[in-house]
Amino acid sequence: MNLKSLHKISYGLYIICSKENEKINGQIANAIFQVTSQPPTIAISINKNNLTHKYISKSKFFTISVLSEETPMSFIGNFGFKSGKDINKFNEVDYKLSKNKIPIILDNSTAFIEVKVLNSIDMSTHTIFIGEVKDADILSDKPVMTYEYYHECKGGKSPKNAPTYNKILDKKINNMEEKKMEKYVCNVCGYVYDPAKGDPESGIKPETKFEDLPKDWVCPICGASKDQFEKE
């Protein structure tokens, strides 16, 4: 049984934003789909522990920013592995506010959609928010990042609050992968440094062992230092 087949399900990678009064927040999400075409409606699945969940529940509005393949891992890590309770995720991020004052991410986005919540479904750990599209536009013609591309080409991992996260599946997939050199796992976000691939975004060439990485090298997703990695 090849469990990697689950990665072939057609997910994208998006930033979901919302607000509560004057406060704004955003997070990475992949479980998004169109429900109807007339009127155009969208559904998303958001973990109840996330700050964005609280903001959507309060404001009844959210935006979806569709990320491009060129999106840096550090940008994904900012919105996917850090909490808006601790940091301002929008610091040094180019964005604008919609008519309803919801952030629309401009950096690394190919399109945006603004949605008004019409209904919600309680799914234990997550809530499915269903809403009508109120605004949308194309921002660039760059290829969009699929969830498969994020995993296979970027080396990305699912945040623990993502609906697609599966700890047992993650371990099985890692165990099935051929190990030519020792890999190291980030204890903060789960990113795996694979010497066979290196870290092109940081200028680290393939076949570079973890021990040979510069002392100031940090996790390309969450910014954790080398001492926060352990052997897989």
C-alpha positions as a Python dict, from the first residue, in 0.01 Angstrom:
ca = {
    (1, 'M'): (0, 0, 0),
    (2, 'N'): (148, 333, -105),
    (3, 'L'): (27, 594, 141),
    (4, 'K'): (176, 872, -70),
    (5, 'S'): (-130, 833, -292),
    (6, 'L'): (-314, 1059, -46),
    (7, 'H'): (-90, 1344, -156),
    (8, 'K'): (-240, 1315, -506),
    (9, 'I'): (-576, 1446, -383),
    (10, 'S'): (-606, 1789, -540),
    (11, 'Y'): (-538, 2035, -259),
    (12, 'G'): (-394, 2381, -296),
    (13, 'L'): (-216, 2602, -44),
    (14, 'Y'): (-385, 2919, 72),
    (15, 'I'): (-379, 3191, 336),
    (16, 'I'): (-712, 3242, 512),
    (17, 'C'): (-757, 3583, 677),
    (18, 'S'): (-1023, 3732, 899),
    (19, 'K'): (-1069, 3996, 1168),
    (20, 'E'): (-1219, 4073, 1507),
    (21, 'N'): (-1294, 4444, 1541),
    (22, 'E'): (-962, 4610, 1448),
    (23, 'K'): (-749, 4296, 1498),
    (24, 'I'): (-652, 4084, 1196),
    (25, 'N'): (-502, 3739, 1153),
    (26, 'G'): (-419, 3485, 885),
    (27, 'Q'): (-325, 3119, 859),
    (28, 'I'): (-225, 2855, 606),
    (29, 'A'): (-503, 2619, 492),
    (30, 'N'): (-547, 2354, 224),
    (31, 'A'): (-899, 2214, 277),
    (32, 'I'): (-1098, 2448, 50),
    (33, 'F'): (-1351, 2370, -221),
    (34, 'Q'): (-1623, 2531, -430),
    (35, 'V'): (-1973, 2417, -330),
    (36, 'T'): (-2195, 2578, -595),
    (37, 'S'): (-2150, 2803, -897),
    (38, 'Q'): (-2478, 2998, -879),
    (39, 'P'): (-2451, 3167, -641),
    (40, 'P'): (-2077, 3104, -608),
    (41, 'T'): (-2016, 2946, -266),
    (42, 'I'): (-1696, 2827, -99),
    (43, 'A'): (-1632, 2597, 200),
    (44, 'I'): (-1321, 2586, 420),
    (45, 'S'): (-1219, 2369, 717),
    (46, 'I'): (-1053, 2550, 1009),
    (47, 'N'): (-922, 2409, 1337),
    (48, 'K'): (-1107, 2541, 1643),
    (49, 'N'): (-779, 2607, 1826),
    (50, 'N'): (-667, 2860, 1565),
    (51, 'L'): (-710, 3234, 1621),
    (52, 'T'): (-844, 3270, 1267),
    (53, 'H'): (-1133, 3037, 1362),
    (54, 'K'): (-1234, 3278, 1638),
    (55, 'Y'): (-1213, 3577, 1404),
    (56, 'I'): (-1423, 3412, 1131),
    (57, 'S'): (-1685, 3313, 1389),
    (58, 'K'): (-1705, 3676, 1506),
    (59, 'S'): (-1687, 3871, 1181),
    (60, 'K'): (-1861, 3618, 948),
    (61, 'F'): (-1614, 3712, 675),
    (62, 'F'): (-1289, 3563, 548),
    (63, 'T'): (-1056, 3598, 250),
    (64, 'I'): (-866, 3331, 61),
    (65, 'S'): (-529, 3424, -91),
    (66, 'V'): (-410, 3162, -341),
    (67, 'L'): (-33, 3107, -313),
    (68, 'S'): (204, 3063, -608),
    (69, 'E'): (468, 2791, -651),
    (70, 'E'): (737, 3053, -591),
    (71, 'T'): (620, 3126, -235),
    (72, 'P'): (923, 3103, 1),
    (73, 'M'): (904, 2844, 278),
    (74, 'S'): (972, 3114, 538),
    (75, 'F'): (658, 3295, 419),
    (76, 'I'): (454, 2975, 453),
    (77, 'G'): (607, 2912, 794),
    (78, 'N'): (511, 3260, 915),
    (79, 'F'): (142, 3192, 849),
    (80, 'G'): (145, 2815, 903),
    (81, 'F'): (362, 2741, 1205),
    (82, 'K'): (340, 3058, 1414),
    (83, 'S'): (48, 3196, 1613),
    (84, 'G'): (-110, 3538, 1576),
    (85, 'K'): (-147, 3530, 1955),
    (86, 'D'): (232, 3567, 1981),
    (87, 'I'): (341, 3771, 1679),
    (88, 'N'): (214, 4015, 1418),
    (89, 'K'): (210, 3792, 1108),
    (90, 'F'): (158, 4093, 882),
    (91, 'N'): (482, 4265, 974),
    (92, 'E'): (673, 4325, 647),
    (93, 'V'): (395, 4153, 447),
    (94, 'D'): (233, 4338, 158),
    (95, 'Y'): (-146, 4326, 193),
    (96, 'K'): (-456, 4536, 148),
    (97, 'L'): (-794, 4545, 319),
    (98, 'S'): (-1112, 4442, 142),
    (99, 'K'): (-1433, 4645, 151),
    (100, 'N'): (-1517, 4457, 468),
    (101, 'K'): (-1172, 4530, 619),
    (102, 'I'): (-1045, 4172, 580),
    (103, 'P'): (-675, 4134, 480),
    (104, 'I'): (-594, 4027, 125),
    (105, 'I'): (-236, 3900, 93),
    (106, 'L'): (-57, 4050, -209),
    (107, 'D'): (287, 3893, -159),
    (108, 'N'): (318, 3558, -343),
    (109, 'S'): (-56, 3547, -426),
    (110, 'T'): (-205, 3460, -764),
    (111, 'A'): (-567, 3541, -675),
    (112, 'F'): (-796, 3630, -387),
    (113, 'I'): (-1155, 3552, -289),
    (114, 'E'): (-1363, 3727, -24),
    (115, 'V'): (-1642, 3525, 136),
    (116, 'K'): (-1937, 3603, 364),
    (117, 'V'): (-2022, 3312, 594),
    (118, 'L'): (-2374, 3174, 545),
    (119, 'N'): (-2353, 2856, 748),
    (120, 'S'): (-2114, 2642, 952),
    (121, 'I'): (-2085, 2275, 1040),
    (122, 'D'): (-1931, 2150, 1364),
    (123, 'M'): (-1682, 1870, 1286),
    (124, 'S'): (-1540, 1803, 1635),
    (125, 'T'): (-1188, 1949, 1612),
    (126, 'H'): (-1271, 2165, 1308),
    (127, 'T'): (-1550, 2384, 1176),
    (128, 'I'): (-1652, 2386, 812),
    (129, 'F'): (-1746, 2744, 718),
    (130, 'I'): (-1966, 2778, 407),
    (131, 'G'): (-2010, 3117, 246),
    (132, 'E'): (-2100, 3319, -59),
    (133, 'V'): (-1828, 3482, -269),
    (134, 'K'): (-1855, 3861, -244),
    (135, 'D'): (-1541, 3964, -429),
    (136, 'A'): (-1258, 3799, -621),
    (137, 'D'): (-978, 3885, -861),
    (138, 'I'): (-668, 3749, -1036),
    (139, 'L'): (-342, 3896, -904),
    (140, 'S'): (-84, 3719, -1125),
    (141, 'D'): (-51, 3447, -1388),
    (142, 'K'): (212, 3248, -1195),
    (143, 'P'): (147, 2875, -1139),
    (144, 'V'): (-44, 2806, -818),
    (145, 'M'): (110, 2589, -548),
    (146, 'T'): (-60, 2254, -504),
    (147, 'Y'): (-37, 2062, -180),
    (148, 'E'): (156, 1790, -364),
    (149, 'Y'): (410, 2045, -487),
    (150, 'Y'): (446, 2180, -133),
    (151, 'H'): (528, 1830, -6),
    (152, 'E'): (732, 1691, -294),
    (153, 'C'): (923, 1996, -419),
    (154, 'K'): (932, 2223, -115),
    (155, 'G'): (973, 1949, 146),
    (156, 'G'): (687, 2093, 348),
    (157, 'K'): (492, 1936, 633),
    (158, 'S'): (132, 1968, 753),
    (159, 'P'): (77, 2183, 1062),
    (160, 'K'): (-66, 1974, 1347),
    (161, 'N'): (-392, 2172, 1333),
    (162, 'A'): (-443, 2105, 962),
    (163, 'P'): (-735, 1875, 873),
    (164, 'T'): (-497, 1669, 658),
    (165, 'Y'): (-241, 1616, 936),
    (166, 'N'): (-196, 1253, 1036),
    (167, 'K'): (88, 1172, 1278),
    (168, 'I'): (86, 798, 1205),
    (169, 'L'): (68, 855, 828),
    (170, 'D'): (352, 1107, 848),
    (171, 'K'): (575, 852, 1023),
    (172, 'K'): (489, 576, 776),
    (173, 'I'): (563, 796, 477),
    (174, 'N'): (896, 903, 623),
    (175, 'N'): (987, 541, 696),
    (176, 'M'): (906, 440, 338),
    (177, 'E'): (1138, 702, 190),
    (178, 'E'): (1484, 589, 89),
    (179, 'K'): (1753, 723, 323),
    (180, 'K'): (2079, 793, 144),
    (181, 'M'): (2207, 1026, 417),
    (182, 'E'): (2079, 1101, 764),
    (183, 'K'): (1788, 1343, 775),
    (184, 'Y'): (1714, 1584, 1057),
    (185, 'V'): (1373, 1695, 1182),
    (186, 'C'): (1283, 2039, 1318),
    (187, 'N'): (1131, 1998, 1666),
    (188, 'V'): (926, 2315, 1618),
    (189, 'C'): (744, 2268, 1287),
    (190, 'G'): (834, 1917, 1166),
    (191, 'Y'): (1035, 2028, 861),
    (192, 'V'): (1278, 1756, 749),
    (193, 'Y'): (1621, 1859, 626),
    (194, 'D'): (1713, 1612, 352),
    (195, 'P'): (2084, 1627, 257),
    (196, 'A'): (1999, 1484, -85),
    (197, 'K'): (1794, 1797, -162),
    (198, 'G'): (1979, 2056, 45),
    (199, 'D'): (1803, 2389, 99),
    (200, 'P'): (1805, 2577, -234),
    (201, 'E'): (1620, 2880, -92),
    (202, 'S'): (1907, 2932, 155),
    (203, 'G'): (2176, 2853, -102),
    (204, 'I'): (2252, 2509, 46),
    (205, 'K'): (2343, 2269, -235),
    (206, 'P'): (2224, 1906, -256),
    (207, 'E'): (2443, 1643, -86),
    (208, 'T'): (2526, 1883, 201),
    (209, 'K'): (2523, 1695, 530),
    (210, 'F'): (2340, 1849, 825),
    (211, 'E'): (2667, 1869, 1020),
    (212, 'D'): (2819, 2079, 741),
    (213, 'L'): (2546, 2343, 742),
    (214, 'P'): (2657, 2691, 855),
    (215, 'K'): (2617, 2758, 1228),
    (216, 'D'): (2371, 3039, 1155),
    (217, 'W'): (2152, 2824, 926),
    (218, 'V'): (1789, 2815, 1040),
    (219, 'C'): (1480, 2615, 952),
    (220, 'P'): (1343, 2755, 623),
    (221, 'I'): (986, 2721, 751),
    (222, 'C'): (983, 2846, 1112),
    (223, 'G'): (1329, 2993, 1165),
    (224, 'A'): (1436, 2744, 1435),
    (225, 'S'): (1813, 2712, 1491),
    (226, 'K'): (2019, 2400, 1419),
    (227, 'D'): (2017, 2293, 1785),
    (228, 'Q'): (1639, 2256, 1760),
    (229, 'F'): (1676, 1973, 1507),
    (230, 'E'): (1718, 1606, 1587),
    (231, 'K'): (1812, 1304, 1378),
    (232, 'E'): (1510, 1141, 1210),
}
